[in-house]
Short mmCIF file of C-alpha atoms and ligand atoms in Angstrom, two decimals:
data_model
loop_
_atom_site.label_atom_id
_atom_site.label_comp_id
_atom_site.label_asym_id
_atom_site.label_seq_id
_atom_site.Cartn_x
_atom_site.Cartn_y
_atom_site.Cartn_z
CA UNK A 1341 21.62 15.71 18.87
CA UNK A 1342 18.56 18.16 17.40
CA UNK A 1343 17.81 20.66 19.84
CA UNK A 1344 13.89 21.27 20.09
CA UNK A 1345 12.23 24.74 20.76
CA UNK A 1346 9.80 24.47 23.07
CA UNK A 1347 7.23 27.58 24.97
CA UNK A 1348 4.98 27.01 27.89
CA UNK A 1349 2.14 28.83 28.00
CA UNK A 1350 1.47 28.65 32.07
CA UNK A 1351 4.77 28.03 33.10
CA UNK A 1352 4.47 29.07 36.83
CA UNK A 1353 1.96 26.85 37.23
CA UNK A 1354 1.42 22.99 38.20
CA UNK A 1355 1.44 21.36 34.84
CA UNK A 1356 4.24 24.27 34.18
CA UNK A 1357 6.45 23.27 37.15
CA UNK A 1358 6.13 19.36 35.84
CA UNK A 1359 7.27 20.21 32.49
CA UNK A 1360 10.01 22.44 32.99
CA UNK A 1361 11.53 19.48 35.52
CA UNK A 1362 11.22 17.31 32.83
CA UNK A 1363 13.02 19.53 30.51
CA UNK A 1364 15.60 20.61 33.40
CA UNK A 1365 16.70 17.01 33.42
CA UNK A 1366 17.09 17.05 29.20
CA UNK A 1367 18.40 20.36 28.74
CA UNK A 1368 20.73 19.68 26.16
CA UNK A 1369 17.20 18.23 23.94
CA UNK A 1370 15.57 21.77 24.53
CA UNK A 1371 16.02 25.54 23.62
CA UNK A 1372 13.40 27.43 25.82
CA UNK A 1373 11.65 29.91 22.72
CA UNK A 1374 8.96 31.41 25.56
CA UNK A 1375 7.19 31.01 29.33
CA UNK A 1376 4.16 32.77 30.30
CA UNK A 1377 1.94 33.54 33.26
CA UNK A 1378 -0.47 35.62 34.67
CA UNK A 1379 1.38 38.09 37.07
CA UNK A 1380 3.89 35.32 39.11
CA UNK A 1381 6.41 37.86 37.95
CA UNK A 1382 9.34 36.68 40.14
CA UNK A 1383 8.63 33.27 39.63
CA UNK A 1384 8.78 33.79 35.98
CA UNK A 1385 11.81 35.88 35.78
CA UNK A 1386 13.65 33.08 37.92
CA UNK A 1387 12.48 30.57 35.55
CA UNK A 1388 13.30 32.48 32.60
CA UNK A 1389 16.71 33.08 34.04
CA UNK A 1390 17.53 29.43 34.77
CA UNK A 1391 16.27 27.62 31.59
CA UNK A 1392 17.76 31.09 28.99
CA UNK A 1393 14.27 32.11 27.74
CA UNK A 1394 13.97 33.97 24.83
CA UNK A 1395 10.75 35.91 25.73
CA UNK A 1396 8.88 36.36 29.19
CA UNK A 1397 5.41 37.40 29.04
CA UNK A 1398 2.76 38.14 31.84
CA UNK A 1399 -0.98 38.26 30.66
CA UNK A 1400 -1.46 41.17 33.30
CA UNK A 1401 -0.18 43.96 31.97
CA UNK A 1402 0.17 45.97 35.50
CA UNK A 1403 3.11 42.84 36.61
CA UNK A 1404 4.81 44.01 33.46
CA UNK A 1405 7.51 46.41 35.23
CA UNK A 1406 8.20 43.95 37.99
CA UNK A 1407 9.09 41.25 35.25
CA UNK A 1408 10.98 43.98 33.15
CA UNK A 1409 12.95 44.91 36.53
CA UNK A 1410 13.57 41.47 37.50
CA UNK A 1411 15.14 40.96 34.08
CA UNK A 1412 16.93 43.80 33.34
CA UNK A 1413 20.42 43.17 31.70
CA UNK A 1414 19.49 39.82 31.01
CA UNK A 1415 18.94 40.34 27.37
CA UNK A 1416 15.36 38.30 28.02
CA UNK A 1417 12.48 40.07 26.39
CA UNK A 1418 9.49 41.07 28.57
CA UNK A 1419 6.19 41.76 27.50
CA UNK A 1420 2.57 41.99 29.01
CA UNK A 1421 -0.93 41.66 28.37
CA UNK A 1422 -3.24 40.03 26.59
CA UNK A 1423 -2.14 41.04 23.26
CA UNK A 1424 1.66 40.10 24.22
CA UNK A 1425 0.49 36.74 25.36
CA UNK A 1426 -1.40 35.88 21.80
CA UNK A 1427 1.59 37.13 19.84
CA UNK A 1428 4.28 35.20 22.03
CA UNK A 1429 2.11 31.97 21.57
CA UNK A 1430 1.93 32.56 17.42
CA UNK A 1431 5.59 32.53 17.48
CA UNK A 1432 6.88 29.46 16.03
CA UNK A 1433 8.36 26.92 18.34
CA UNK A 1434 8.55 22.81 17.58
CA UNK A 1435 5.86 22.21 20.59
CA UNK A 1436 3.75 24.42 22.58
CA UNK A 1437 2.35 23.53 25.82
CA UNK A 1438 -0.46 24.84 26.89
CA UNK A 1439 -0.83 24.94 30.43
CA UNK A 1440 -2.86 28.07 31.17
CA UNK A 1441 -5.86 27.48 33.97
CA UNK A 1442 -9.02 28.22 32.50
CA UNK A 1443 -10.81 30.14 29.18
CA UNK A 1444 -7.96 32.51 30.20
CA UNK A 1445 -5.81 30.20 27.83
CA UNK A 1446 -8.09 30.03 24.41
CA UNK A 1447 -6.61 32.80 22.74
CA UNK A 1448 -2.78 31.65 23.18
CA UNK A 1449 -3.72 28.38 22.00
CA UNK A 1450 -5.29 28.82 19.15
CA UNK A 1451 -2.42 31.39 17.93
CA UNK A 1452 -0.38 28.46 18.53
CA UNK A 1453 -2.85 26.24 16.74
CA UNK A 1454 -2.68 28.68 13.67
CA UNK A 1455 0.92 29.10 13.56
CA UNK A 1456 0.89 25.23 13.28
CA UNK A 1457 3.07 24.91 16.17
CA UNK A 1458 3.04 20.83 17.75
CA UNK A 1459 0.91 21.75 20.50
CA UNK A 1460 0.58 19.64 23.92
CA UNK A 1461 -2.72 20.19 25.14
CA UNK A 1462 -3.60 20.53 29.13
CA UNK A 1463 -5.65 23.52 29.17
CA UNK A 1464 -9.19 21.78 28.71
CA UNK A 1465 -11.35 24.83 29.34
CA UNK A 1466 -10.00 26.13 26.24
CA UNK A 1467 -11.06 22.58 24.07
CA UNK A 1468 -14.23 22.68 26.17
CA UNK A 1469 -15.46 26.15 25.22
CA UNK A 1470 -14.47 26.39 21.96
CA UNK A 1471 -15.11 23.09 20.52
CA UNK A 1472 -15.75 22.45 17.19
CA UNK A 1473 -13.94 25.84 16.40
CA UNK A 1474 -11.06 24.19 17.73
CA UNK A 1475 -10.55 21.27 16.23
CA UNK A 1476 -11.17 22.79 12.77
CA UNK A 1477 -8.27 25.15 13.30
CA UNK A 1478 -6.49 21.93 14.50
CA UNK A 1479 -7.39 20.34 11.34
CA UNK A 1480 -6.98 23.81 8.84
CA UNK A 1481 -3.52 24.32 9.73
CA UNK A 1482 -2.45 20.81 10.10
CA UNK A 1483 -0.99 21.19 13.85
CA UNK A 1484 -0.26 18.25 15.65
CA UNK A 1485 -2.66 18.26 19.20
CA UNK A 1486 -1.04 15.97 21.82
CA UNK A 1487 -3.23 15.37 25.09
CA UNK A 1488 -1.78 16.37 28.41
CA UNK A 1489 -4.48 15.38 30.81
CA UNK A 1490 -3.77 12.17 32.26
CA UNK A 1491 -6.67 10.45 31.08
CA UNK A 1492 -6.61 11.76 27.46
CA UNK A 1493 -3.10 10.50 27.09
CA UNK A 1494 -3.71 7.24 28.02
CA UNK A 1495 -6.15 7.35 25.50
CA UNK A 1496 -3.95 8.75 22.96
CA UNK A 1497 -1.40 6.00 23.72
CA UNK A 1498 -4.42 2.77 23.71
CA UNK A 1499 -5.90 4.32 20.53
CA UNK A 1500 -2.59 3.96 18.42
CA UNK A 1501 -1.91 2.07 15.87
CA UNK A 1502 -5.35 1.14 16.12
CA UNK A 1503 -8.51 2.10 13.86
CA UNK A 1504 -11.04 4.32 15.67
CA UNK A 1505 -13.94 2.58 13.48
CA UNK A 1506 -13.24 -0.47 15.97
CA UNK A 1507 -13.56 1.23 19.23
CA UNK A 1508 -16.76 -0.03 20.92
CA UNK A 1509 -16.23 2.09 23.85
CA UNK A 1510 -13.50 4.55 25.34
CA UNK A 1511 -13.50 4.44 29.73
CA UNK A 1512 -12.46 7.83 31.35
CA UNK A 1513 -11.61 6.89 35.35
CA UNK A 1514 -11.81 9.04 37.82
CA UNK A 1515 -10.22 9.06 41.22
CA UNK A 1516 -13.59 10.56 42.66
CA UNK A 1517 -11.99 13.65 44.27
CA UNK A 1518 -11.73 14.09 48.21
CA UNK A 1519 -15.27 14.20 48.87
CA UNK A 1520 -15.96 10.62 46.92
CA UNK A 1521 -17.84 9.15 50.31
CA UNK A 1522 -19.10 11.87 51.75
CA UNK A 1523 -23.00 12.40 51.94
CA UNK A 1524 -24.99 15.86 50.84
CA UNK A 1525 -25.10 17.32 54.16
CA UNK A 1526 -21.15 17.23 54.11
CA UNK A 1527 -20.45 18.34 50.83
CA UNK A 1528 -22.89 21.69 51.76
CA UNK A 1529 -20.45 22.08 54.44
CA UNK A 1530 -17.26 21.78 52.26
CA UNK A 1531 -14.54 24.29 52.50
CA UNK A 1532 -11.96 25.25 50.14
CA UNK A 1533 -9.08 24.01 52.47
CA UNK A 1534 -10.83 20.39 52.78
CA UNK A 1535 -11.66 20.55 48.73
CA UNK A 1536 -8.11 21.14 47.25
CA UNK A 1537 -6.64 18.57 49.72
CA UNK A 1538 -6.69 15.90 46.75
CA UNK A 1539 -5.76 12.22 48.18
CA UNK A 1540 -3.66 11.48 44.79
CA UNK A 1541 -2.85 14.25 42.23
CA UNK A 1542 -1.29 17.10 43.01
CA UNK A 1543 -2.97 20.24 41.11
CA UNK A 1544 -3.44 23.84 41.05
CA UNK A 1545 -6.40 25.11 42.91
CA UNK A 1546 -9.00 25.53 40.13
CA UNK A 1547 -8.80 21.74 38.71
CA UNK A 1548 -8.65 20.40 42.81
CA UNK A 1549 -12.08 22.07 42.92
CA UNK A 1550 -13.51 20.66 39.86
CA UNK A 1551 -12.18 17.45 40.95
CA UNK A 1552 -13.87 17.74 44.24
CA UNK A 1553 -17.25 18.40 41.92
CA UNK A 1554 -16.43 15.88 39.27
CA UNK A 1555 -16.56 18.83 36.94
CA UNK A 1556 -13.25 17.85 35.85
CA UNK A 1557 -14.12 14.60 34.80
CA UNK A 1558 -17.36 16.20 33.38
CA UNK A 1559 -14.87 19.04 31.18
CA UNK A 1560 -12.70 15.44 30.57
CA UNK A 1561 -15.75 14.02 28.84
CA UNK A 1562 -16.58 16.71 26.63
CA UNK A 1563 -12.43 16.89 26.03
CA UNK A 1564 -12.34 13.13 24.78
CA UNK A 1565 -15.76 13.79 22.77
CA UNK A 1566 -13.41 16.28 20.60
CA UNK A 1567 -10.04 14.73 20.60
CA UNK A 1568 -11.36 11.15 19.88
CA UNK A 1569 -14.99 11.41 17.76
CA UNK A 1570 -16.31 8.16 18.36
CA UNK A 1571 -19.63 8.85 19.71
CA UNK A 1572 -20.50 10.64 22.70
CA UNK A 1573 -22.53 6.85 23.46
CA UNK A 1574 -19.18 5.62 23.98
CA UNK A 1575 -17.48 7.73 26.59
CA UNK A 1576 -17.94 6.26 29.93
CA UNK A 1577 -16.89 7.26 33.62
CA UNK A 1578 -15.85 5.08 36.35
CA UNK A 1579 -14.85 5.95 39.56
CA UNK A 1580 -10.94 3.84 40.36
CA UNK A 1581 -10.02 5.17 43.66
CA UNK A 1582 -6.05 4.46 43.39
CA UNK A 1583 -5.84 6.56 40.19
CA UNK A 1584 -3.78 3.95 38.84
CA UNK A 1585 -5.26 2.92 35.42
CA UNK A 1586 -5.83 6.51 33.59
CA UNK A 1587 -8.34 5.34 30.82
CA UNK A 1588 -9.02 2.58 28.85
CA UNK A 1589 -10.07 1.74 25.32
CA UNK A 1590 -12.61 -1.31 24.44
CA UNK A 1591 -12.30 -2.64 20.58
CA UNK A 1592 -15.11 -4.54 19.20
CA UNK A 1593 -13.27 -7.86 19.81
CA UNK A 1594 -13.70 -7.87 23.33
CA UNK A 1595 -10.28 -6.67 23.68
CA UNK A 1596 -9.87 -3.45 26.27
CA UNK A 1597 -6.71 -1.65 26.11
CA UNK A 1598 -5.32 0.41 29.74
CA UNK A 1599 -2.39 2.92 30.18
CA UNK A 1600 -1.44 2.84 34.14
CA UNK A 1601 1.21 4.36 35.34
CA UNK A 1602 1.87 6.57 39.25
CA UNK A 1603 -0.48 9.56 39.54
CA UNK A 1604 2.73 12.27 38.77
CA UNK A 1605 2.01 14.61 35.88
CA UNK A 1606 5.39 14.35 34.51
CA UNK A 1607 4.40 10.65 33.07
CA UNK A 1608 1.70 11.72 30.11
CA UNK A 1609 3.47 15.31 30.13
CA UNK A 1610 6.78 13.10 29.46
CA UNK A 1611 4.99 11.34 26.72
CA UNK A 1612 3.82 14.56 24.76
CA UNK A 1613 7.19 15.56 25.28
CA UNK A 1614 8.90 12.65 23.84
CA UNK A 1615 6.31 11.91 21.44
CA UNK A 1616 6.64 9.56 19.24
CA UNK A 1617 9.57 8.22 21.24
CA UNK A 1618 9.89 7.55 24.78
CA UNK A 1619 11.96 9.85 27.34
CA UNK A 1620 12.82 8.60 31.20
CA UNK A 1621 11.45 10.55 34.20
CA UNK A 1622 12.49 10.77 37.58
CA UNK A 1623 8.84 8.69 38.71
CA UNK A 1624 8.75 5.73 41.17
CA UNK A 1625 7.92 2.35 38.78
CA UNK A 1626 4.65 1.08 39.58
CA UNK A 1627 4.68 -1.76 42.03
CA UNK A 1628 1.08 -3.87 41.74
CA UNK A 1629 1.77 -6.24 44.09
CA UNK A 1630 2.10 -3.10 47.38
CA UNK A 1631 -0.59 -1.93 45.98
CA UNK A 1632 -2.55 -4.64 46.44
CA UNK A 1633 -6.13 -4.07 44.89
CA UNK A 1634 -7.64 -1.65 42.01
CA UNK A 1635 -11.04 -1.05 42.30
CA UNK A 1636 -13.72 0.13 40.51
CA UNK A 1637 -17.31 1.34 41.04
CA UNK A 1638 -19.94 3.90 38.69
CA UNK A 1639 -20.41 7.26 39.32
CA UNK A 1640 -23.09 8.40 41.63
CA UNK A 1641 -24.78 11.64 39.92
CA UNK A 1642 -27.32 12.24 42.91
CA UNK A 1643 -24.49 13.31 44.85
CA UNK A 1644 -22.25 14.69 42.00
CA UNK A 1645 -24.12 15.73 39.18
CA UNK A 1646 -21.45 17.36 37.44
CA UNK A 1647 -21.19 14.68 34.69
CA UNK A 1648 -24.69 14.44 33.82
CA UNK A 1649 -24.73 18.35 33.46
CA UNK A 1650 -21.20 17.79 31.31
CA UNK A 1651 -22.68 15.16 29.14
CA UNK A 1652 -25.96 17.15 28.76
CA UNK A 1653 -24.08 19.89 27.64
CA UNK A 1654 -22.00 17.91 24.96
CA UNK A 1655 -25.04 16.49 23.41
CA UNK A 1656 -26.67 19.57 23.39
CA UNK A 1657 -23.68 21.13 21.70
CA UNK A 1658 -23.16 24.82 20.46
CA UNK A 1659 -22.36 27.09 23.01
CA UNK A 1660 -23.59 24.87 25.75
CA UNK A 1661 -20.33 23.43 26.71
CA UNK A 1662 -19.01 27.62 26.65
CA UNK A 1663 -21.83 28.84 28.66
CA UNK A 1664 -20.86 25.65 31.31
CA UNK A 1665 -17.30 26.20 31.34
CA UNK A 1666 -17.97 30.04 32.10
CA UNK A 1667 -20.43 29.06 34.81
CA UNK A 1668 -18.15 26.92 36.12
CA UNK A 1669 -14.89 28.34 36.40
CA UNK A 1670 -17.16 31.60 38.32
CA UNK A 1671 -18.62 29.24 40.68
CA UNK A 1672 -15.17 27.81 41.52
CA UNK A 1673 -13.64 31.34 42.37
CA UNK A 1674 -16.30 32.15 44.13
CA UNK A 1675 -16.67 28.92 45.96
CA UNK A 1676 -12.66 29.48 46.51
CA UNK A 1677 -13.07 32.81 47.86
CA UNK A 1678 -15.30 31.86 50.58
CA UNK A 1679 -18.47 33.61 48.43
CA UNK A 1680 -20.35 30.23 47.75
CA UNK A 1681 -21.29 26.89 49.35
CA UNK A 1682 -19.60 23.75 47.56
CA UNK A 1683 -22.81 22.15 46.24
CA UNK A 1684 -24.08 25.72 45.19
CA UNK A 1685 -21.32 25.22 42.34
CA UNK A 1686 -23.26 22.45 40.47
CA UNK A 1687 -26.71 24.57 40.78
CA UNK A 1688 -25.46 27.85 39.28
CA UNK A 1689 -24.10 25.89 36.21
CA UNK A 1690 -27.46 24.08 35.76
CA UNK A 1691 -28.85 27.16 36.34
CA UNK A 1692 -27.14 29.51 33.48
CA UNK A 1693 -27.48 26.56 30.86
CA UNK A 1694 -30.93 27.07 31.57
CA UNK A 1695 -30.95 30.74 31.20
CA UNK A 1696 -28.15 31.49 28.93
CA UNK A 1697 -28.62 29.26 25.02
CA UNK A 1698 -26.68 31.77 22.50
CA UNK A 1699 -26.32 30.97 18.94
CA UNK A 1700 -23.57 27.94 18.06
CA UNK A 1701 -20.33 29.97 17.62
CA UNK A 1702 -18.83 29.38 14.58
CA UNK A 1703 -15.39 31.99 15.50
CA UNK A 1704 -12.83 31.98 18.35
CA UNK A 1705 -14.69 35.76 18.49
CA UNK A 1706 -17.63 34.15 18.78
CA UNK A 1707 -16.50 31.66 21.85
CA UNK A 1708 -14.63 34.55 23.27
CA UNK A 1709 -17.85 36.84 23.09
CA UNK A 1710 -20.36 33.91 25.26
CA UNK A 1711 -17.61 32.97 27.36
CA UNK A 1712 -17.84 36.72 28.46
CA UNK A 1713 -21.34 37.16 28.91
CA UNK A 1714 -21.69 33.71 30.52
CA UNK A 1715 -19.43 35.02 33.22
CA UNK A 1716 -21.15 38.57 33.63
CA UNK A 1717 -24.42 36.82 34.11
CA UNK A 1718 -22.93 34.21 36.16
CA UNK A 1719 -21.62 36.75 38.41
CA UNK A 1720 -25.70 38.12 38.55
CA UNK A 1721 -26.72 34.57 39.80
CA UNK A 1722 -24.00 34.96 42.50
CA UNK A 1723 -25.64 38.48 44.15
CA UNK A 1724 -29.09 37.60 43.60
CA UNK A 1725 -28.09 34.06 45.86
P1 NDP B 173 -2.10 26.20 37.88
O1 NDP B 173 -3.32 27.03 38.37
O2 NDP B 173 -1.23 25.68 39.21
O3 NDP B 173 -1.49 27.58 36.96
C1 NDP B 173 -2.27 28.03 36.22
C2 NDP B 173 -1.28 28.83 35.56
O4 NDP B 173 -2.07 29.35 34.23
C3 NDP B 173 0.04 29.68 35.75
O5 NDP B 173 1.13 29.78 35.03
C4 NDP B 173 -0.65 30.80 35.97
O6 NDP B 173 -0.06 32.32 36.28
C5 NDP B 173 -1.26 31.24 34.79
N1 NDP B 173 -2.24 31.71 34.49
C6 NDP B 173 -3.98 31.99 35.41
N2 NDP B 173 -4.68 32.61 34.70
C7 NDP B 173 -4.03 32.96 33.48
C8 NDP B 173 -4.81 34.23 32.68
N3 NDP B 173 -5.93 35.35 33.06
N4 NDP B 173 -4.09 34.66 31.84
C9 NDP B 173 -2.84 33.54 31.81
N5 NDP B 173 -2.35 33.14 32.45
C10 NDP B 173 -2.69 32.66 33.62
O7 NDP B 173 -3.16 25.51 37.02
P2 NDP B 173 -2.25 24.07 36.73
O8 NDP B 173 -1.14 23.78 36.73
O9 NDP B 173 -3.26 23.17 37.67
O10 NDP B 173 -3.64 23.82 35.48
C11 NDP B 173 -3.50 24.21 34.30
C12 NDP B 173 -4.45 23.47 33.08
O11 NDP B 173 -3.94 22.38 33.06
C13 NDP B 173 -5.64 23.75 33.49
O12 NDP B 173 -6.68 23.58 32.54
C14 NDP B 173 -5.96 22.21 34.58
O13 NDP B 173 -7.48 21.81 34.05
C15 NDP B 173 -5.23 21.22 33.57
N6 NDP B 173 -4.58 20.00 34.08
C16 NDP B 173 -3.93 20.32 35.27
C17 NDP B 173 -3.44 19.26 36.03
C18 NDP B 173 -2.44 18.99 37.10
O14 NDP B 173 -2.13 18.15 37.12
N7 NDP B 173 -2.73 20.30 37.92
C19 NDP B 173 -3.50 17.61 35.01
C20 NDP B 173 -4.40 18.05 34.02
C21 NDP B 173 -4.96 19.21 33.22
P3 NDP B 173 0.62 32.65 38.06
O15 NDP B 173 1.32 31.66 37.89
O16 NDP B 173 0.73 34.19 36.98
O17 NDP B 173 -1.25 32.92 38.35
#
C-alpha cells in the first residue's frame, strides 16, 4: 500500500476535524506532514502528537511558546507567525487541505498551489478574493484543485467525464439558513447565538453567519464562477431546505445530473481524499423514503440581498470580489461580537463596494493590499455607524 502525505491548513477547525476524522480511520494510508492553527496551541499540539505530524504551526506568533511547551521532547517541529505558515504550506505534500477561514488563508493556499501540491480547497474566501490570480497560478503550476465545499464538490462530480461546453446551467442549492422564514423585523433583531445555529450543518462561526445572511451562497457563486468557467449567466441558486441535493448540472440535451448525500462534510472531504477513487465514510446512508420530500424554491433577494451583491461583484470582476469579501469578514466579526446588527452586514458590504473601487489585482501582493485597505475602510464604516 502506498502512503500519501497530507498537510492540513486550519487543522483545529470544523473542516480540519472532519478531515482528521477520516484520516484517523485510514491511518496506514496517510503520513501527516504539517498541521496548522491560528492560536489554539493545545488543540494543535494534541493533534500533532496523535497523528505524528512532522511540523505544527500557529499563525499567531504569540501562541508559539505554548505550542513549543506542549510539544517539548516530542521531536515535532513547532513554528509560529505568518511567514512560517506560508513556508510550511510551501513544503511538498501529496495533498494540502486548505481549511483556514477567511482571506487569512490566501497566502498559504497560494504557496501550496505554487509548490504544485494537489490542493483540496475549503477556504472559499481565498478564491473569491484572488480569483483570476489564483486560477492563473493553478494553471501555471499544473496544480490539481479539488473543491471541498459540498456544492462545488457535487458539481465537480456531476461534470466528471462531461464536456463543459455541453453545460446549459449549474444550480447551487442553499439551505436558506436558520432565518429562511424570518421577516425583515425579525432579521434586524437576530442575535449571534441564533445565527450560528444552522438547521442542517455543523460548521465554524463565520461560515454559519454567512449561511444565515446568504453571503455563503453568494461567495459560492463567485467560487463556482472560477472553478467552473461556463459563464456567470449559467450559474443559478435555488433554496433547498433539506440540504440533500448538494448541487446539479443541466446539460444541453435536457439531462440534469445531481449529487445527493447526507449533510456531513465528511462526504465531500472523502471524495477529495480518495479522488479519483472512493473511500468508506461513517456517514449514515440516505434514506429517501424516510425523508419523504425534497423541496425547492427561488431565493428571496429582498430579505437576503447578499446573493445579488455577490453576483454584481462577480460581474464587475477585478477587485470587487476582494473588497466584498473583506467587508463581509469585518462585518461578520462585528456582528459576532455584538457590535453591529445582522441586517447591517449586507448594508456595509454594499456601502464599501460603492466607495472603494481599486484597480484589478494582478498579483498576490495586490490582492493582499486590497484586502488590507478594504478592511481598514470597513472598520471606519463601523465606527461611523
Ligand atoms: P473554523 O472557524 O471552524 O476553523 C478555522 C481554522 O482556521 C482553525 O484551524 C483556525 O485556527 C484557523 N484560523 C483562523 N484564523 C486564522 C488566521 N488568521 N490565520 C491562520 N489560521 C487561522 O472554520 P471552518 O472549518 O468552518 O471553515 C474553514 C473554511 O472552510 C472556511 O473558508 C469555510 O468557508 C470553508 N467551509 C467550511 C465548511 C464547514 O462545514 N465548516 C463547509 C464548506 C466550506 P484556531 O483554531 O487556532 O482559531
